[in-house]
Short mmCIF file of N, CA and C in Angstrom, two decimals:
data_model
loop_
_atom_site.label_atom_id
_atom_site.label_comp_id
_atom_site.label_asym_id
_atom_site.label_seq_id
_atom_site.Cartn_x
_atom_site.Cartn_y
_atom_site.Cartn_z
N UNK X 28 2.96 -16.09 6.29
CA UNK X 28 3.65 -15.20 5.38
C UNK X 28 4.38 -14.14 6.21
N UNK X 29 5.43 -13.66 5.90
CA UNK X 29 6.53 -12.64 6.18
C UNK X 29 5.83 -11.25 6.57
N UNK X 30 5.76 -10.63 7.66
CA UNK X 30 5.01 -9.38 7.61
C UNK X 30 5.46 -8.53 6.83
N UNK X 31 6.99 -8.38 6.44
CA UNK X 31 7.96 -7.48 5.31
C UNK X 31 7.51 -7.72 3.84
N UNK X 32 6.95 -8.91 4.04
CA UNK X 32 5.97 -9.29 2.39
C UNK X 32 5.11 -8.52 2.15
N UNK X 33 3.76 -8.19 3.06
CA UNK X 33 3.00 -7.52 3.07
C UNK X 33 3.30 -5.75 3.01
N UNK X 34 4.06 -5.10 2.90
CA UNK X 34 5.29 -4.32 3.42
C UNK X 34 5.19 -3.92 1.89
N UNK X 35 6.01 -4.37 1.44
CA UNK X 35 6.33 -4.53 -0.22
C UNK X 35 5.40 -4.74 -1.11
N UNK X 36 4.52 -5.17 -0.64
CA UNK X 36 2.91 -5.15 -1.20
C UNK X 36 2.25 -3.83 -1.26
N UNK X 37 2.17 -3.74 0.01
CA UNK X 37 1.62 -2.34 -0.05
C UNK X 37 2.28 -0.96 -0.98
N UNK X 38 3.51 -1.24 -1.15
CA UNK X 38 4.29 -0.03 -2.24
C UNK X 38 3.95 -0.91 -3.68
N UNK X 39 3.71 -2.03 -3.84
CA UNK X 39 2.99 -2.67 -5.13
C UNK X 39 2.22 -1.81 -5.33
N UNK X 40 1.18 -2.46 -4.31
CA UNK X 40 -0.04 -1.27 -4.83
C UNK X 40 -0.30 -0.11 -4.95
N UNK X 41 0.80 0.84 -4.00
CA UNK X 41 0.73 2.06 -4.45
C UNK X 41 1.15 2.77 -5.88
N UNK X 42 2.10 1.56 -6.15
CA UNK X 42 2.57 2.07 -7.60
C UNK X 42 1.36 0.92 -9.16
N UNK X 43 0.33 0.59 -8.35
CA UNK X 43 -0.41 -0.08 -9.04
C UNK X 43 0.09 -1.03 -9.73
N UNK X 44 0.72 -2.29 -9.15
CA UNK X 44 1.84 -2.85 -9.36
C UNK X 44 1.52 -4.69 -8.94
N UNK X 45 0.19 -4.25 -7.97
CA UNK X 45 0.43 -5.35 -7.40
C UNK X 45 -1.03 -6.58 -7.94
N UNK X 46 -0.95 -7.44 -7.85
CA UNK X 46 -1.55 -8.68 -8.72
C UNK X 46 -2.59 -9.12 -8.04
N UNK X 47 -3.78 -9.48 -8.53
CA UNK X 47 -5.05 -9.90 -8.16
C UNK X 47 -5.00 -10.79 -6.63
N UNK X 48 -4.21 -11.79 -6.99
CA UNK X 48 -4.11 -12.49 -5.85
C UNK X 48 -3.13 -12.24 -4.52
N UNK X 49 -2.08 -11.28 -5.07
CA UNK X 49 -1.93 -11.17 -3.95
C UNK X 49 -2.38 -9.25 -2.97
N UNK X 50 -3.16 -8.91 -4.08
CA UNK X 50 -4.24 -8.02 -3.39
C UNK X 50 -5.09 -8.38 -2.29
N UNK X 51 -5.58 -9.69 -2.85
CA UNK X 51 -6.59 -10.50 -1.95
C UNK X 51 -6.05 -10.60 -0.38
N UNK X 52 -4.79 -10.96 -0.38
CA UNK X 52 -4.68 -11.43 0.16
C UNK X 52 -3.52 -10.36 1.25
N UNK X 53 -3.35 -9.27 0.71
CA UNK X 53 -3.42 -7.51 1.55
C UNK X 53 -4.23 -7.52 2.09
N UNK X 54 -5.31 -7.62 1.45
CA UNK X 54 -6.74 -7.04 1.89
C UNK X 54 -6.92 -7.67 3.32
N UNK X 55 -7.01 -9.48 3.07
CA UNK X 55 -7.30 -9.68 4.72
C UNK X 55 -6.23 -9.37 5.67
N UNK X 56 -5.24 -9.46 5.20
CA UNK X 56 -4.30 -8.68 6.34
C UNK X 56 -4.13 -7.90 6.55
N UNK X 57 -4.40 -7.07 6.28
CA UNK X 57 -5.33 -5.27 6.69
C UNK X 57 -6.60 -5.54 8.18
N UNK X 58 -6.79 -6.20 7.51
CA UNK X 58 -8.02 -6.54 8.58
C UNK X 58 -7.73 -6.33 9.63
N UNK X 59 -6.09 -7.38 10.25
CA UNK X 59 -5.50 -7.57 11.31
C UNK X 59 -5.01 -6.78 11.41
N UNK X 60 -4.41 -5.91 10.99
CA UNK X 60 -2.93 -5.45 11.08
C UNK X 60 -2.97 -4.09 11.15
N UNK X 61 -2.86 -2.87 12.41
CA UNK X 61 -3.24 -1.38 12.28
C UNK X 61 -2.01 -0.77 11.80
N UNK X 62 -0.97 -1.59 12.01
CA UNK X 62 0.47 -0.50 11.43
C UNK X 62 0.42 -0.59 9.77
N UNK X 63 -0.05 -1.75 8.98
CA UNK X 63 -0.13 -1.95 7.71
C UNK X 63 -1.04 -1.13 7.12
N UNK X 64 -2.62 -0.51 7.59
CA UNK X 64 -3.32 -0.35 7.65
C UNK X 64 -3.10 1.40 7.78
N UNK X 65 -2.42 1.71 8.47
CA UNK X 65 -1.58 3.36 8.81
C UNK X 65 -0.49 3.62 7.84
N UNK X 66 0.16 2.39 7.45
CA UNK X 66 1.09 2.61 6.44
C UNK X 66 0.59 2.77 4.72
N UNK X 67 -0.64 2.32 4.74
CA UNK X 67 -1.36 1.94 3.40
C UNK X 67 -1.65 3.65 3.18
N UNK X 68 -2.56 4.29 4.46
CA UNK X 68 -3.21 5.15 4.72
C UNK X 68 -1.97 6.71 4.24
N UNK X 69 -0.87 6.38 4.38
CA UNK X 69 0.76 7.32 4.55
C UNK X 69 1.05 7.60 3.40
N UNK X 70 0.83 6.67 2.60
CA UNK X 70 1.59 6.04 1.45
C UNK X 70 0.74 6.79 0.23
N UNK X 71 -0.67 6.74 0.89
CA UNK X 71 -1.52 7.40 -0.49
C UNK X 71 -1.90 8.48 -0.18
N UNK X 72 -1.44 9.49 1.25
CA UNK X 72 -1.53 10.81 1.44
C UNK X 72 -0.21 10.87 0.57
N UNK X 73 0.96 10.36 1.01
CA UNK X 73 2.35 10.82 0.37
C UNK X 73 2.04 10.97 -1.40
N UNK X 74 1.45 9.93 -1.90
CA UNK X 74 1.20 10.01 -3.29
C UNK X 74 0.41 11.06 -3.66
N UNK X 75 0.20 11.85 -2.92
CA UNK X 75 -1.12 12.89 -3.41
C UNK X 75 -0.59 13.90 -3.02
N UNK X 76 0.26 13.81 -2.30
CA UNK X 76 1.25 15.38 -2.31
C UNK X 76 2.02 15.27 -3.64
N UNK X 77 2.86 14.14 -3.54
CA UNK X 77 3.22 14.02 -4.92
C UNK X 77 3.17 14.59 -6.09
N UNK X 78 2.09 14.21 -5.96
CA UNK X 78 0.76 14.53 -7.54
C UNK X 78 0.83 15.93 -7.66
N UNK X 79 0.27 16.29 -6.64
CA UNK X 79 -0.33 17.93 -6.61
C UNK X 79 0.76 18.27 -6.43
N UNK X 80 2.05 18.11 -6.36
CA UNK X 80 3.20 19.28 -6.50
C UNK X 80 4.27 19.62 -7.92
N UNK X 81 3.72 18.25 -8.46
CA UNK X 81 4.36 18.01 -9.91
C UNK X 81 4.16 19.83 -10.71
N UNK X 82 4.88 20.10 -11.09
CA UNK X 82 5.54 20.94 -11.82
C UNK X 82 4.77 21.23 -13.45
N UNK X 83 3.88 21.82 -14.06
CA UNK X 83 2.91 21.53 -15.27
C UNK X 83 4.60 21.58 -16.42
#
């Protein structure tokens, strides 16, 4: 599989987006992979600034 697949996955899931199976299959490539793994890690600090800056 395409490492840019996994890529696009990972913003799936950040926007809770992404599908049982191919969660699964993030997951083991996380295992391998420390830049995917740093990017997963980016992605859900970035979402949490996000959050907490939203405007009531």
């Amino acid at each position: 599989m395409e490492h840019d697949t996994f890529r696009e996955w990972l913003d799936l899931e950040a926007d809770g987006a992404l599908g049982d199976a191919e969660r699964a299959q993030l997951e083991r490539h996380l295992v391998t992979c420390a830049g995917c793994r740093a990017e997963r890690v980016e992605l859900a600090r970035l979402i949490g600034r996000l959050a907490a800056s939203r405007v009531p």
